[in-house]
């Protein structure tokens, strides 16, 4: 006998996204909103989305709770992949979700860091630009990323550098200084720490 496909519902507040189906009373999956908002921030930054000029319904952004249907979501476990596909396709049906996530602190913080961190800025300087004390800034980052900000920024810097190692034909010394490393030897050590090989071996 043919089994009717389940319809999935998304319910978000500032803490969690809960995924349920029309055939189950209990939740199918629960995900921290900070994780999803961070993912969206990375995706929109990589796609060059100008959030300031993006069109969306302001009332969706102002809501404390968002409820929507995800008819083409095949399972709660595949939510992140589903979201990425919808964002890449610029699916207008998820605009309320994107809008809601853009108001979350995790989204705003990740976008800020992606625009502000150049490999040189200290945590104190970033906190000042963000408009809070260094202590408060570290607390916000720890709550969103689950760990210290310095470790996260170190990973981002290495990932950005790896991209340039693979795509840029400039000298490794130039790349080291461009990404805020004090010397080419420090650059080589950091890349090896994160990726298991020195920069010259990755080209």
Short mmCIF file of C-alpha atoms in Angstrom, two decimals:
data_model
loop_
_atom_site.label_atom_id
_atom_site.label_comp_id
_atom_site.label_asym_id
_atom_site.label_seq_id
_atom_site.Cartn_x
_atom_site.Cartn_y
_atom_site.Cartn_z
CA UNK A 1 0.00 0.00 0.00
CA UNK A 2 1.25 3.49 -0.88
CA UNK A 3 2.44 5.44 2.15
CA UNK A 4 1.59 9.12 2.12
CA UNK A 5 4.67 11.36 2.25
CA UNK A 6 5.04 13.18 5.55
CA UNK A 7 4.76 16.93 5.69
CA UNK A 8 7.33 18.56 7.95
CA UNK A 9 6.79 21.67 10.02
CA UNK A 10 9.47 24.02 11.28
CA UNK A 11 9.00 25.97 14.50
CA UNK A 12 11.75 28.41 15.48
CA UNK A 13 12.33 30.72 18.38
CA UNK A 14 15.58 32.44 19.32
CA UNK A 15 16.91 29.25 20.90
CA UNK A 16 15.87 26.23 18.85
CA UNK A 17 14.47 24.96 15.58
CA UNK A 18 12.08 22.05 16.12
CA UNK A 19 11.10 19.83 13.20
CA UNK A 20 7.88 17.83 13.47
CA UNK A 21 5.71 15.90 11.04
CA UNK A 22 1.98 15.80 10.52
CA UNK A 23 1.95 12.13 11.56
CA UNK A 24 4.02 12.33 14.75
CA UNK A 25 3.11 13.97 18.01
CA UNK A 26 6.70 14.34 19.19
CA UNK A 27 9.50 16.33 17.59
CA UNK A 28 11.56 14.66 14.89
CA UNK A 29 14.64 16.81 15.45
CA UNK A 30 15.76 19.82 17.45
CA UNK A 31 18.68 22.06 16.37
CA UNK A 32 20.14 25.14 18.07
CA UNK A 33 19.13 28.23 16.10
CA UNK A 34 22.65 29.66 16.53
CA UNK A 35 24.01 26.77 14.47
CA UNK A 36 21.57 27.32 11.61
CA UNK A 37 21.94 31.11 11.69
CA UNK A 38 25.75 30.73 11.52
CA UNK A 39 25.41 28.38 8.54
CA UNK A 40 23.19 30.87 6.73
CA UNK A 41 25.62 33.71 7.46
CA UNK A 42 28.51 31.74 5.93
CA UNK A 43 26.44 30.78 2.91
CA UNK A 44 25.11 34.26 2.21
CA UNK A 45 28.58 35.75 2.64
CA UNK A 46 30.09 33.22 0.21
CA UNK A 47 27.29 33.91 -2.30
CA UNK A 48 27.81 37.67 -1.98
CA UNK A 49 24.31 38.34 -0.67
CA UNK A 50 23.94 42.01 0.30
CA UNK A 51 21.60 41.68 3.25
CA UNK A 52 21.04 45.44 3.50
CA UNK A 53 19.53 45.55 0.02
CA UNK A 54 17.77 42.16 0.15
CA UNK A 55 14.01 42.29 -0.09
CA UNK A 56 11.96 40.53 2.55
CA UNK A 57 8.89 41.00 4.67
CA UNK A 58 9.80 43.03 7.75
CA UNK A 59 6.98 41.43 9.76
CA UNK A 60 8.65 38.00 9.36
CA UNK A 61 11.86 39.38 10.86
CA UNK A 62 10.12 40.96 13.83
CA UNK A 63 8.42 37.73 14.95
CA UNK A 64 9.55 36.01 18.16
CA UNK A 65 8.45 32.62 16.81
CA UNK A 66 8.36 31.46 13.20
CA UNK A 67 6.20 28.58 12.00
CA UNK A 68 6.38 27.28 8.46
CA UNK A 69 5.86 24.18 6.35
CA UNK A 70 8.74 22.41 4.60
CA UNK A 71 6.92 20.15 2.15
CA UNK A 72 10.07 19.07 0.28
CA UNK A 73 12.18 18.29 3.38
CA UNK A 74 12.55 14.50 3.25
CA UNK A 75 13.84 14.02 6.80
CA UNK A 76 14.71 16.06 9.87
CA UNK A 77 18.25 14.71 9.69
CA UNK A 78 18.74 16.31 6.30
CA UNK A 79 17.74 19.83 7.33
CA UNK A 80 21.14 21.49 6.85
CA UNK A 81 21.51 20.05 3.32
CA UNK A 82 17.94 21.08 2.53
CA UNK A 83 18.63 24.64 3.72
CA UNK A 84 21.86 24.90 1.71
CA UNK A 85 20.11 23.70 -1.46
CA UNK A 86 17.24 26.18 -0.97
CA UNK A 87 19.66 29.08 -0.38
CA UNK A 88 21.78 28.25 -3.44
CA UNK A 89 18.59 28.00 -5.53
CA UNK A 90 17.40 31.32 -4.03
CA UNK A 91 14.07 29.66 -3.21
CA UNK A 92 11.56 32.39 -2.31
CA UNK A 93 9.56 29.97 -0.14
CA UNK A 94 12.23 30.03 2.57
CA UNK A 95 12.56 33.83 2.65
CA UNK A 96 10.66 34.05 5.98
CA UNK A 97 13.16 31.54 7.43
CA UNK A 98 16.17 33.43 6.05
CA UNK A 99 14.75 36.69 7.32
CA UNK A 100 14.13 35.29 10.80
CA UNK A 101 17.66 33.87 11.00
CA UNK A 102 19.18 37.19 9.91
CA UNK A 103 17.89 38.82 13.09
CA UNK A 104 19.64 36.30 15.35
CA UNK A 105 22.83 37.24 17.20
CA UNK A 106 24.72 34.29 15.70
CA UNK A 107 24.00 35.49 12.17
CA UNK A 108 24.93 39.08 12.94
CA UNK A 109 28.13 38.04 14.72
CA UNK A 110 29.33 35.72 11.95
CA UNK A 111 28.65 38.32 9.26
CA UNK A 112 30.47 40.91 11.37
CA UNK A 113 33.49 38.65 11.85
CA UNK A 114 33.64 37.69 8.19
CA UNK A 115 33.65 41.36 7.21
CA UNK A 116 35.91 42.60 10.02
CA UNK A 117 38.54 39.97 10.70
CA UNK A 118 41.61 40.40 8.50
CA UNK A 119 44.00 38.18 10.42
CA UNK A 120 45.44 41.14 12.31
CA UNK A 121 42.64 42.47 14.55
CA UNK A 122 42.74 41.59 18.23
CA UNK A 123 39.69 40.35 20.14
CA UNK A 124 39.60 43.69 22.00
CA UNK A 125 39.57 45.64 18.72
CA UNK A 126 36.81 43.42 17.31
CA UNK A 127 34.77 43.84 20.51
CA UNK A 128 35.12 47.61 20.30
CA UNK A 129 33.94 47.60 16.67
CA UNK A 130 31.02 45.34 17.64
CA UNK A 131 30.07 47.80 20.39
CA UNK A 132 30.55 45.70 23.53
CA UNK A 133 33.30 45.07 26.08
CA UNK A 134 35.93 42.42 25.35
CA UNK A 135 34.57 40.26 28.19
CA UNK A 136 31.01 40.45 26.85
CA UNK A 137 32.21 39.82 23.30
CA UNK A 138 34.04 36.66 24.37
CA UNK A 139 30.95 35.50 26.27
CA UNK A 140 28.71 36.03 23.22
CA UNK A 141 31.16 34.17 20.99
CA UNK A 142 31.50 31.29 23.45
CA UNK A 143 27.72 30.95 23.62
CA UNK A 144 27.41 30.86 19.84
CA UNK A 145 30.49 28.88 18.82
CA UNK A 146 30.79 26.67 21.88
CA UNK A 147 34.43 27.56 22.38
CA UNK A 148 36.89 30.41 22.49
CA UNK A 149 36.91 33.04 19.76
CA UNK A 150 40.68 32.95 19.23
CA UNK A 151 40.55 29.26 18.31
CA UNK A 152 37.70 29.89 15.86
CA UNK A 153 39.44 32.86 14.24
CA UNK A 154 42.62 30.82 13.96
CA UNK A 155 40.69 28.13 12.05
CA UNK A 156 39.06 30.70 9.75
CA UNK A 157 42.40 32.34 9.00
CA UNK A 158 43.96 28.97 8.12
CA UNK A 159 40.98 28.06 5.90
CA UNK A 160 41.14 31.39 4.08
CA UNK A 161 44.88 30.95 3.62
CA UNK A 162 44.39 27.41 2.29
CA UNK A 163 41.98 28.74 -0.33
CA UNK A 164 44.64 31.19 -1.52
CA UNK A 165 47.39 28.55 -1.43
CA UNK A 166 45.33 26.42 -3.80
CA UNK A 167 44.11 29.20 -6.08
CA UNK A 168 46.76 31.96 -5.97
CA UNK A 169 50.11 31.66 -7.69
CA UNK A 170 51.80 34.37 -5.62
CA UNK A 171 54.71 33.56 -3.33
CA UNK A 172 54.01 31.82 -0.04
CA UNK A 173 55.72 34.68 1.81
CA UNK A 174 53.26 37.16 0.28
CA UNK A 175 50.35 34.91 1.25
CA UNK A 176 51.66 34.63 4.80
CA UNK A 177 51.72 38.40 5.28
CA UNK A 178 48.39 38.87 3.51
CA UNK A 179 46.73 36.58 6.05
CA UNK A 180 48.31 38.24 9.06
CA UNK A 181 51.12 35.79 9.85
CA UNK A 182 54.28 37.29 11.34
CA UNK A 183 56.59 35.14 9.23
CA UNK A 184 56.53 32.51 6.52
CA UNK A 185 57.73 29.88 9.03
CA UNK A 186 54.78 30.66 11.34
CA UNK A 187 52.49 30.43 8.30
CA UNK A 188 53.93 27.02 7.37
CA UNK A 189 53.56 25.72 10.95
CA UNK A 190 49.95 26.87 11.17
CA UNK A 191 48.94 25.33 7.84
CA UNK A 192 50.62 22.06 8.78
CA UNK A 193 48.86 22.08 12.17
CA UNK A 194 45.41 22.44 10.56
CA UNK A 195 45.83 20.46 7.34
CA UNK A 196 48.72 18.06 7.97
CA UNK A 197 51.06 19.43 5.31
CA UNK A 198 53.19 22.49 4.73
CA UNK A 199 51.93 25.10 2.20
CA UNK A 200 54.44 24.14 -0.48
CA UNK A 201 53.20 20.54 -0.44
CA UNK A 202 49.59 21.63 -0.98
CA UNK A 203 50.22 23.32 -4.33
#
